[in-house]
Coordinates of C-alpha atoms and ligand atoms in Angstrom, one line a residue:
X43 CA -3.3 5.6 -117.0
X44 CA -6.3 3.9 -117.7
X45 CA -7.9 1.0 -115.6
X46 CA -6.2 -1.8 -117.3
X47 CA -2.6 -0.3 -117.1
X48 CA -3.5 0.4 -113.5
X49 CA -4.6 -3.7 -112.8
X50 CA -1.0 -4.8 -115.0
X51 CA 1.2 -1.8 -113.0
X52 CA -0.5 -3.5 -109.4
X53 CA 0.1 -6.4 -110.4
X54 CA 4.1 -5.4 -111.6
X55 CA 4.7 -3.8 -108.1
X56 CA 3.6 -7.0 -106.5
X57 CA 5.6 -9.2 -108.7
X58 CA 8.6 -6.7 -107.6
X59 CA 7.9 -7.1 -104.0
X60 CA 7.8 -11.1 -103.9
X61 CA 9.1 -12.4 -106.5
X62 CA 12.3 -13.0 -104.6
X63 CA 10.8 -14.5 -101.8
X64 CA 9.0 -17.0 -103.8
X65 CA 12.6 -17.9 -106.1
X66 CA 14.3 -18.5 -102.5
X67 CA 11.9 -20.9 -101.4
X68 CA 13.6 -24.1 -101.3
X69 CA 10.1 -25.8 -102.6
X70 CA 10.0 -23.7 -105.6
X71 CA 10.5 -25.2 -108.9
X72 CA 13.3 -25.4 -110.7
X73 CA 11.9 -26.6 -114.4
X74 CA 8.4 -26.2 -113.8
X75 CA 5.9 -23.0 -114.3
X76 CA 5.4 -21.6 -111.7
X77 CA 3.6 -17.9 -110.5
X78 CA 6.1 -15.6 -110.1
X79 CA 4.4 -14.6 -106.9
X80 CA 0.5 -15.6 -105.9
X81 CA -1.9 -18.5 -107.1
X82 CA -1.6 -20.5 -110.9
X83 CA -4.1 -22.3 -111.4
X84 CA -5.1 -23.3 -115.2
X85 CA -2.9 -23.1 -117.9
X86 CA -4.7 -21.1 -120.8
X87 CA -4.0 -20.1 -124.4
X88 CA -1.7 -23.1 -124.9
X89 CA -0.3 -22.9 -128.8
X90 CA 3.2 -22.7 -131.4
X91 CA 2.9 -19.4 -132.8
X92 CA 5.6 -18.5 -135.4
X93 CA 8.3 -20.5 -134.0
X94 CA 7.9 -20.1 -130.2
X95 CA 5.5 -21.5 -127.7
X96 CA 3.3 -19.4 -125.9
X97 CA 1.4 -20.4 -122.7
X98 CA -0.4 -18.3 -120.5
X99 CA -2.1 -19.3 -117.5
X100 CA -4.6 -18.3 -114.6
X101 CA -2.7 -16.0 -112.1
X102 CA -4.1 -14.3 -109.0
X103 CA -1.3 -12.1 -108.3
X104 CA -2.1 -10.7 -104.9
X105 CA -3.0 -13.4 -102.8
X106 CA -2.4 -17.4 -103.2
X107 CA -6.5 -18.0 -102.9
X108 CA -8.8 -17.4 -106.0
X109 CA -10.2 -14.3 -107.2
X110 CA -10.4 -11.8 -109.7
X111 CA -7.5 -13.9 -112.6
X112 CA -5.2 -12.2 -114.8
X113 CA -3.8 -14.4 -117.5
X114 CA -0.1 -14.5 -117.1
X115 CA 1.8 -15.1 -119.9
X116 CA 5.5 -17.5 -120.6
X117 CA 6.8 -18.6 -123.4
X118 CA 9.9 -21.1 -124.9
X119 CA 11.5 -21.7 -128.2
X120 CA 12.3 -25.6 -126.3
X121 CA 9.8 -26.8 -124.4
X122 CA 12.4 -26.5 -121.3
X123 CA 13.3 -23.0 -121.1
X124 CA 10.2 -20.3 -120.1
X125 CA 10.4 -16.8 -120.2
X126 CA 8.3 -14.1 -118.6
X127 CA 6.3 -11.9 -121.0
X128 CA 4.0 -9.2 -120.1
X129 CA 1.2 -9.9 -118.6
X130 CA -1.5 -10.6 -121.5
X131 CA -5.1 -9.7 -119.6
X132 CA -6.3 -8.0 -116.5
X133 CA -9.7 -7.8 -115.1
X134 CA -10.1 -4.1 -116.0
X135 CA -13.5 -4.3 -118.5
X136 CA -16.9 -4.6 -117.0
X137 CA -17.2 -7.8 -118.8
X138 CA -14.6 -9.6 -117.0
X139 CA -14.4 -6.9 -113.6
X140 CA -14.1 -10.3 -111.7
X141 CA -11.6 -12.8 -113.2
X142 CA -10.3 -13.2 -116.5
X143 CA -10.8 -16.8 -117.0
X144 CA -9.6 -20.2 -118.8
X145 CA -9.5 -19.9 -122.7
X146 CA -7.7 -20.8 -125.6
X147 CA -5.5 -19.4 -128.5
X148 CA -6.0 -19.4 -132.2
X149 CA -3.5 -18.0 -134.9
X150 CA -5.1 -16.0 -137.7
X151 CA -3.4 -14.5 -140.4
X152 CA -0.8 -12.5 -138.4
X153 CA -2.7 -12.4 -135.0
X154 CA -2.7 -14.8 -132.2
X155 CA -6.2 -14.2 -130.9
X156 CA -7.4 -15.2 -127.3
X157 CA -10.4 -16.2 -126.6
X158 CA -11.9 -16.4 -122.5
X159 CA -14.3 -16.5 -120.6
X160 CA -15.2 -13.3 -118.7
X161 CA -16.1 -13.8 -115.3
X162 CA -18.8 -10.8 -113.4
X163 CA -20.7 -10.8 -110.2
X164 CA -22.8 -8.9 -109.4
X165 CA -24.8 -9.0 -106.0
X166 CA -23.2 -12.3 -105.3
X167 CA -24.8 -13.5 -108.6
X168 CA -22.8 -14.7 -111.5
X169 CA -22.7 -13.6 -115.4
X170 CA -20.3 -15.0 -118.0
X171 CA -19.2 -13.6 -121.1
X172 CA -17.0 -15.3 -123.8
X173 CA -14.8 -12.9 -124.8
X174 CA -11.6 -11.8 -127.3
X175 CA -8.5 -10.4 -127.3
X176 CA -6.3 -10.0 -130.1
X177 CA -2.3 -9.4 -130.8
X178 CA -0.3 -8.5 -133.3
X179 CA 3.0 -8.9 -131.9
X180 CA 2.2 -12.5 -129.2
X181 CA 3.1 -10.0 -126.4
X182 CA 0.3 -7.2 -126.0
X183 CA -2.9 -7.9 -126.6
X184 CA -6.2 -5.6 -127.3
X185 CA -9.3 -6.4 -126.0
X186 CA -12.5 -6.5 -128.3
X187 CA -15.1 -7.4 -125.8
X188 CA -17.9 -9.5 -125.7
X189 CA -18.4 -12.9 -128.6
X190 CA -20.8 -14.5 -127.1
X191 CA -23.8 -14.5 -123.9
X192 CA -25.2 -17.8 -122.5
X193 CA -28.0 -18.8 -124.4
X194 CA -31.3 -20.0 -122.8
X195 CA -31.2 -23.5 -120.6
X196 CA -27.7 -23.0 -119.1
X197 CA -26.7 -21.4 -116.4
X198 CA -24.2 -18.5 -115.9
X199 CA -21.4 -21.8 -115.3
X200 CA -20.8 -21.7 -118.9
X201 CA -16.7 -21.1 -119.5
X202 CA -13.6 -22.0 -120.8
X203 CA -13.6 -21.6 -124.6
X204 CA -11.8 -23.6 -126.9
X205 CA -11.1 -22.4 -130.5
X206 CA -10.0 -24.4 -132.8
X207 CA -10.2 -24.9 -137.3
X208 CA -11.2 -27.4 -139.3
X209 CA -11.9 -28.4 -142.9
X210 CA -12.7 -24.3 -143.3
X211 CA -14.7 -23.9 -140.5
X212 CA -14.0 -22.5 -136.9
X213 CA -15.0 -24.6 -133.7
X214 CA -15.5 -23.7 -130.4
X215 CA -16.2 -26.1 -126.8
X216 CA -17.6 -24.4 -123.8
X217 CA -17.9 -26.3 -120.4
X218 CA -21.5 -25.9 -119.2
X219 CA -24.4 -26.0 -116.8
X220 CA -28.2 -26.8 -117.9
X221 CA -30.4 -25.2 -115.7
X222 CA -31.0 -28.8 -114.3
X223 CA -27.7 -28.1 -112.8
X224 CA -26.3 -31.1 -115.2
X225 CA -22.7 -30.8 -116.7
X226 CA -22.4 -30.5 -120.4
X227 CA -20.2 -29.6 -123.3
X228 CA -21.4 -27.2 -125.8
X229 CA -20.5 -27.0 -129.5
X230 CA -20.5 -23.3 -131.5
X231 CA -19.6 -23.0 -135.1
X232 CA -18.4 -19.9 -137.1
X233 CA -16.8 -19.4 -140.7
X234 CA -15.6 -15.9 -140.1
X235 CA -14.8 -15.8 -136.3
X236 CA -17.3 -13.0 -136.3
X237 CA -21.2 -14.6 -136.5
X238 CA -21.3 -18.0 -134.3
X239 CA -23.8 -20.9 -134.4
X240 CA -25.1 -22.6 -131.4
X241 CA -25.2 -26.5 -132.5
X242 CA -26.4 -27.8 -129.0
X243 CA -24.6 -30.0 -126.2
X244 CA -22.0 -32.1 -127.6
X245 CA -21.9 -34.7 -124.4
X246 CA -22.8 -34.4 -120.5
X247 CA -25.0 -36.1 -118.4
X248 CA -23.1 -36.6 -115.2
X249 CA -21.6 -34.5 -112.4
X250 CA -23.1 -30.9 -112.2
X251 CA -20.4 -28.8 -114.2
X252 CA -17.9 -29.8 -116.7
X253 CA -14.7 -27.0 -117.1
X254 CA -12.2 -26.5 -119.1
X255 CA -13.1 -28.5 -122.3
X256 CA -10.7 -29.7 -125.4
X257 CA -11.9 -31.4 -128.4
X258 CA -9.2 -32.6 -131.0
X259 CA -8.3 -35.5 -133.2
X260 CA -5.7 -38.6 -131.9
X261 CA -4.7 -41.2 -134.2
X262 CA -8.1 -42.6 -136.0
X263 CA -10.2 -41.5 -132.9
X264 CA -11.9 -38.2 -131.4
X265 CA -10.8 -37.0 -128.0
X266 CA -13.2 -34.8 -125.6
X267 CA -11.4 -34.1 -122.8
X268 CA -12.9 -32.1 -119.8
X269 CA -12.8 -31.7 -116.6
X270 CA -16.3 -32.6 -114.7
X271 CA -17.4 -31.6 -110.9
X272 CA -19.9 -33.2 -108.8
X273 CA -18.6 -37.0 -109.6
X274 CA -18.6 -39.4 -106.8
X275 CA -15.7 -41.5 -105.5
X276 CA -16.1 -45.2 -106.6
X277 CA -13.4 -47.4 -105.4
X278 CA -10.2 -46.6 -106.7
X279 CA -11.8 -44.3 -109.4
X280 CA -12.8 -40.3 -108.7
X281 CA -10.7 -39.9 -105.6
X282 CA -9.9 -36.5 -106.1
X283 CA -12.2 -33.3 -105.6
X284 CA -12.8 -32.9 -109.4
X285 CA -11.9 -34.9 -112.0
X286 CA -9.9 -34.8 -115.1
X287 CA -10.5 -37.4 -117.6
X288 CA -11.5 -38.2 -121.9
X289 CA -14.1 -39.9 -123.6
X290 CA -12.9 -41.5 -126.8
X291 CA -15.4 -41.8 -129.9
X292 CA -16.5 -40.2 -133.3
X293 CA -17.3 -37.1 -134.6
X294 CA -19.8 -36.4 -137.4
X295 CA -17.7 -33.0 -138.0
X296 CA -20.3 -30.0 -137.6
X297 CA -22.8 -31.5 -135.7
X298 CA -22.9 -32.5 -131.8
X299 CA -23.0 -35.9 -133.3
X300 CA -20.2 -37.6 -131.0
X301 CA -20.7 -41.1 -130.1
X302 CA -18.6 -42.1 -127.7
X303 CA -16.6 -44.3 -124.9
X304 CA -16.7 -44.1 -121.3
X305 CA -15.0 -41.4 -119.3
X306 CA -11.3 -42.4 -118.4
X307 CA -9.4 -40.3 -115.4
X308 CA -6.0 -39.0 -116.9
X309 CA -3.8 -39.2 -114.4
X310 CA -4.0 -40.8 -111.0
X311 CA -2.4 -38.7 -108.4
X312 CA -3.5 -35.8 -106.6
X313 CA -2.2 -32.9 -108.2
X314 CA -4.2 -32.7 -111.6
X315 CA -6.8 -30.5 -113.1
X316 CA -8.1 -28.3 -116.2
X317 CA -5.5 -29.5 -118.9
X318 CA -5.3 -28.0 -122.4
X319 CA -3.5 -29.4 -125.2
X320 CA -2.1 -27.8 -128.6
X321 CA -0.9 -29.7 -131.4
X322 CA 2.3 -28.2 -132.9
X323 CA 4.0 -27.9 -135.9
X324 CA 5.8 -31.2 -135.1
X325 CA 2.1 -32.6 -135.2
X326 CA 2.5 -33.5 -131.7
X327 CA -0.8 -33.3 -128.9
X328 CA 1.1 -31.9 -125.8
X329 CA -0.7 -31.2 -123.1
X330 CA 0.0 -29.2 -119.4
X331 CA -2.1 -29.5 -116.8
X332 CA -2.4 -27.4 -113.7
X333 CA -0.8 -29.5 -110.5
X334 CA -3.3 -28.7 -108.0
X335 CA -6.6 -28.7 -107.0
X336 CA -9.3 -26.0 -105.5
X337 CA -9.7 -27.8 -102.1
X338 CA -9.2 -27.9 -98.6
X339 CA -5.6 -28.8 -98.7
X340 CA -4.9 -25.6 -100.3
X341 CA -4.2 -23.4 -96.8
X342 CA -1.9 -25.8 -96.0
X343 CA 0.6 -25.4 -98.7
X344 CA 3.6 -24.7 -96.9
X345 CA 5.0 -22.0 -99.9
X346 CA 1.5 -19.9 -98.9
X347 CA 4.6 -18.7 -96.3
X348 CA 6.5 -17.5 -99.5
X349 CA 2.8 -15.8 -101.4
X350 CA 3.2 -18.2 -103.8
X351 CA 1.4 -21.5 -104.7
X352 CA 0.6 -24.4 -107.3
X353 CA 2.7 -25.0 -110.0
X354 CA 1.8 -26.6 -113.7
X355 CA 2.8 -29.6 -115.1
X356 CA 5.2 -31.1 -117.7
X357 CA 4.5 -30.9 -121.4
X358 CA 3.3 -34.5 -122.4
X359 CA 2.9 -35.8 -125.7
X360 CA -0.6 -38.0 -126.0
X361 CA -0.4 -40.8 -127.8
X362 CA -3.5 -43.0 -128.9
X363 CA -2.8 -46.8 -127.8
X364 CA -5.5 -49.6 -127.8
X365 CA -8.2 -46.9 -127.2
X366 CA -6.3 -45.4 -124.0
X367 CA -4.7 -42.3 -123.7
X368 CA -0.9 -42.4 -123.2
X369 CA 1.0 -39.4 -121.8
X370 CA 4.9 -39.3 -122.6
X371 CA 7.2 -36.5 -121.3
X372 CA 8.3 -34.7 -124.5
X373 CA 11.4 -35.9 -125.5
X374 CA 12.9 -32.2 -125.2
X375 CA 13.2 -33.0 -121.7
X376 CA 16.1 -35.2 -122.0
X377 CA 18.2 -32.1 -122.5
X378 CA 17.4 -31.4 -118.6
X379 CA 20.0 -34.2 -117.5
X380 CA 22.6 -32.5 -115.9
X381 CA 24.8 -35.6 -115.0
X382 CA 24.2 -39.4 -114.7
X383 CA 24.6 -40.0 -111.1
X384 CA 23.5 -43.6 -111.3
X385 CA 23.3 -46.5 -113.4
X386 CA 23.0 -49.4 -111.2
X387 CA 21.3 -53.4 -111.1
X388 CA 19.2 -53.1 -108.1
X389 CA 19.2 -56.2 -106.0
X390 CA 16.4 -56.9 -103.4
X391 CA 17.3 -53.0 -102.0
X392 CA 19.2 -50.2 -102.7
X393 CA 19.6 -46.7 -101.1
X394 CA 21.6 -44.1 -101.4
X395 CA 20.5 -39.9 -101.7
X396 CA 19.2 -38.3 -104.7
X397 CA 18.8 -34.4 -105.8
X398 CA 16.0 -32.7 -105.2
X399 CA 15.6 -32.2 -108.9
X400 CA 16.1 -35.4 -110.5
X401 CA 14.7 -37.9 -112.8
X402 CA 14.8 -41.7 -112.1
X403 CA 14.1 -44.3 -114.2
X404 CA 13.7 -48.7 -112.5
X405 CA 13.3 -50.9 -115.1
X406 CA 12.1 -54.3 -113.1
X407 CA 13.7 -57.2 -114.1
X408 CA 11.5 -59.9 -112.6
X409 CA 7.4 -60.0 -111.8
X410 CA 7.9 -59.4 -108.2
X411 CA 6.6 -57.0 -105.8
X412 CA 8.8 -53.6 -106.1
X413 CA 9.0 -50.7 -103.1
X414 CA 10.1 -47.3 -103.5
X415 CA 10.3 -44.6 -100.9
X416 CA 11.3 -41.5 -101.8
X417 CA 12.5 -38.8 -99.2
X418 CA 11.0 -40.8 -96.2
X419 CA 7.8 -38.8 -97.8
X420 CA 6.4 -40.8 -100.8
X421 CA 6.1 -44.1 -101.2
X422 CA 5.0 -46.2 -105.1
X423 CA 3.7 -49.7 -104.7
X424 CA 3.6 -52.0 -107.2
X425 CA 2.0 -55.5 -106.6
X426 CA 1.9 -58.0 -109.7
X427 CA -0.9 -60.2 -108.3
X428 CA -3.4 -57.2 -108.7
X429 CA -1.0 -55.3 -111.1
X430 CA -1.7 -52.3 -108.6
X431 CA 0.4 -49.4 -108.9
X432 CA -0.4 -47.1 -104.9
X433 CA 1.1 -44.1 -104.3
X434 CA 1.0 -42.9 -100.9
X435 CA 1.8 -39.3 -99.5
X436 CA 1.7 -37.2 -96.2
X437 CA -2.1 -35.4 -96.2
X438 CA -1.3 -32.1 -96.0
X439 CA -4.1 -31.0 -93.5
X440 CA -3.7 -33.8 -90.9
X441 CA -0.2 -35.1 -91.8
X442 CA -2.6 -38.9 -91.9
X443 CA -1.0 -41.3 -95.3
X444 CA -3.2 -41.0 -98.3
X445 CA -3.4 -42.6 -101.1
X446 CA -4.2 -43.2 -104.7
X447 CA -4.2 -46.9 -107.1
X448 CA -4.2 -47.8 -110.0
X449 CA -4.0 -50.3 -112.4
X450 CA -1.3 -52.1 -115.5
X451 CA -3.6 -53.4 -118.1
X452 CA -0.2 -56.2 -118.2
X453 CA 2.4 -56.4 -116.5
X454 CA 5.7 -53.3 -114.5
X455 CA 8.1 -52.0 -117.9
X456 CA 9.4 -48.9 -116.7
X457 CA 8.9 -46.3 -113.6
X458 CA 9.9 -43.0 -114.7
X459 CA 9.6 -40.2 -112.1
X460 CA 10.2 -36.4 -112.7
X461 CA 11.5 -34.5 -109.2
X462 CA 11.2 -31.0 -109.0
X463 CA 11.6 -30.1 -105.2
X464 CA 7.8 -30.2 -104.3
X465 CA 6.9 -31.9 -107.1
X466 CA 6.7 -35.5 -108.0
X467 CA 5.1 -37.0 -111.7
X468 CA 5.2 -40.9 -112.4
X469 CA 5.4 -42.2 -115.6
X470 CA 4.4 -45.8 -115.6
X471 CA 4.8 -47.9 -118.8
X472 CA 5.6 -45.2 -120.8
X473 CA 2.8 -42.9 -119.9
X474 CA 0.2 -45.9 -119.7
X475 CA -0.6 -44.5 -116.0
X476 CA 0.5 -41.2 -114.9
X477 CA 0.2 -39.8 -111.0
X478 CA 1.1 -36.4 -110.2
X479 CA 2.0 -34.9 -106.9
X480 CA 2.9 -32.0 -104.7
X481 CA 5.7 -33.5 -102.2
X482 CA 7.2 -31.5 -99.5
X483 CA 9.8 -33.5 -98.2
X484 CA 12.2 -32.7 -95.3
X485 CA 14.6 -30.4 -96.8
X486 CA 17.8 -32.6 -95.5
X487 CA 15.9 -35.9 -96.5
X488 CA 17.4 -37.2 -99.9
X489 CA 16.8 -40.5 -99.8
X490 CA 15.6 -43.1 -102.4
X491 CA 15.4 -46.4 -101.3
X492 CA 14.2 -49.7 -104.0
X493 CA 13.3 -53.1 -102.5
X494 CA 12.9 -55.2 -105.7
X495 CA 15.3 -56.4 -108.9
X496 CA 15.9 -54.0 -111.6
X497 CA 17.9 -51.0 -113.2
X498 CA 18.1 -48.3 -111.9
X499 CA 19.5 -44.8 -113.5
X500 CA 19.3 -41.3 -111.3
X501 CA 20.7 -38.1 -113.6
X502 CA 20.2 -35.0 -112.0
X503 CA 18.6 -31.9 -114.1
X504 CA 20.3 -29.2 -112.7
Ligands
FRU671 C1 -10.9 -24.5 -113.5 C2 -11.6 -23.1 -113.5 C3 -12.2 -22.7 -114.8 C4 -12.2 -21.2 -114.7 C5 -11.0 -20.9 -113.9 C6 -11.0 -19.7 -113.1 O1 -9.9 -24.6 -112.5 O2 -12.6 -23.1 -112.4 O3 -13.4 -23.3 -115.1 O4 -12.3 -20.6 -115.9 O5 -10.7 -22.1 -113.2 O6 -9.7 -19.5 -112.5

């Protein structure tokens, strides 16, 4: 066996050995990705390829900290229902001996190539190679080693690839470091795949690294999204470790002429980071988004008990509107509900229980103040004098309330949430605002209680 059969076969036994453990937990997910056993982080490789979606992600089988990644590998034919494939890349070439990390996938000819970033220390210092693998069948993939180095003036933080093809060309968007220590996307051209260009840095300037870049067209506009470290909190703004967020503008195509907008968060809760987005044959944007966060809060998970941890997101479709991003649940997801359990006016307050894997939906019917609190664990806010929407949770290490705002550009249409037993994401206004959240509610607390006047409908998905 050589060293990469060795790294998968591990990495099989271990899946073996806990996947169980992590399917009983009662805070495992029931619709979402999840590892089968360890720490997900970003999702990678995100595309349609011949009829079937294929994502892969960041998996550290053997532990739920960081380390050496593998890219696990799921795919659907429905946006809903994921199955496990093989595992797609281990750390077994001295290009990528310490972590397989974040990429993308392109579809060429008949191949579905991957291309990520290799990840190698050495001495405690870092190197990082951009790197392909190639399939013929979506399921096993070759490796063919090295693309690209870091060029002079950035620093070994230079990851995450992005592939994609336009107008006969091939792009690619790394997230980078100048040796200022300044975050930065950077732009490569190729028209064979094989010899790339270096065009320069396509935006940066703030924060001292910017991962996991996307670059793709929305409606009239250009889209870079990224995900920058080293930003400051500012009010209600930046609250969370790192950020993930999009500048809108316009792209002279082929150059690293992209003028652009300011830099917009994406979602507002606490659970967000290091989204990629496909557009598929429906000529839809969807992205997924890893829920979680590399930060303290992460050794107080309680599924660590279960060696598993983090979970990703919901496919959302993005939608341009008035220059903002808008993120909808794709409307597959309707096929989830199980059973209407309610459909009810809601008058000054309501309670009753609701499953742990749910989706609600209040439609306010007047321009007051409106209260939820969900499992005696979360609580949503909304306030029409400053048009504040506050979500409030638990703090994992010191069991303290925090919380995160923001703000309706008009007035409270719709509150859609998503429940997935530890999970909790908030559609406001149609995907206007967007907060997602780990939750780890009491197991034997079910209850949702509304002050306010509306409609309220509870289905459960399961
Ligand atoms: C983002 C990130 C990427 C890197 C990967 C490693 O969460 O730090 O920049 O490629 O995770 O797992």
């Amino acid at each position: 066996m050589n060293q990469d059969q060795q790294l998968k076969e591990l990495a099989y036994k271990r899946i073996e050995q806990f996947q169980g453990k992590a399917k009983q937990d009662p805070y495992f997910p029931s619709y979402h990705i999840a590892p089968p056993t360890g720490l997900i982080n970003d999702p990678n490789g995100w595309i349609e390829w011949k009829g079937t979606y294929h994502l892969f992600y960041q998996w550290m089988p053997f532990e739920t900290g960081h380390g050496a990644k593998y890219w696990g590998h799921v795919s659907s034919s429905n946006l809903i229902d994921w199955k496990e494939e093989p595992i797609a890349l281990a750390p077994s070439s001295w290009y990528d001996k310490d972590g397989c990390y974040s990429g993308s996938a392109i579809a060429i000819e008949n191949k579905l190539q991957l291309y990520y970033t290799g990840n190698v220390k050495i001495n405690g210092q870092r190197q990082s190679y951009q790197c392909l693998a190639v399939s013929t069948d979506g399921r096993k993939f070759d490796k063919k080693g090295v693309v690209l180095d870091v060029p002079e003036g950035y620093t070994a933080h230079y990851r995450d690839p992005k592939v994609w093809k336009e107008a006969e060309h091939y792009y690619m968007v790394l997230g980078a470091q100048t040796i200022e220590e300044e975050g930065c996307v950077v732009l490569y051209s190729s028209k064979d795949l094989e010899e790339w260009q270096f065009h320069g840095q396509l935006a940066g300037g703030f924060g001292y690294m910017w991962e996991c870049p996307d670059f793709f067209r929305l409606g009239e506009k250009d889209v870079l999204l990224f995900s920058p470290q080293g930003i400051e909190a500012d009010g209600i703004h930046y609250q969370n470790t790192f950020q993930s967020g999009y500048m809108i503008g316009n792209w002279q195509q082929g150059t690293t002429d992209f003028t652009h907008g300011p830099f917009f968060e994406l979602d507002h809760g606490f659970d967000f980071y290091a989204p990629q987005t496909t557009l598929d044959k429906k000529g839809r944007r969807i992205l997924i988004a890893w829920m979680g966060m590399a930060d303290e809060n992460e050794p107080f998970h309680p599924t660590i008990e279960n060696d598993w941890i983090h979970q990703l997101t919901l496919p959302r479709e993005l939608v341009m509107h008035q220059d903002r991003i808008y993120q909808k649940p794709v409307k597959e997801l309707q096929a989830l509900r199980k059973h209407q359990l309610v459909d009810t006016q809601v008058k000054i307050n309501w309670t009753g229980d609701v499953p742990a894997v749910s989706e609600f939906i209040i439609t306010p019917e007047n321009r007051e103040n409106l209260h939820i609190d969900l499992f005696g664990y979360a609580t949503i806010d909304f306030d029409p004098t400053t048009k504040q929407v506050k979500l409030t949770r638990p703090k994992l290490s010191s069991h303290q309330r925090e919380e995160r705002v923001a703000v309706v550009a008009d007035h409270l249409l719709e509150i859609r949430c998503y429940l997935d037993r530890s999970s909790l994401e908030i559609f406001v206004n149609h995907g206007e605002l967007v907060f997602t959240a780990r939750i780890f509610p009491q197991k034997q607390n079910r209850s949702l209680s509304i002050t306010g006047e509306g409609n309220l409908k509870v289905w459960s998905l399961q």
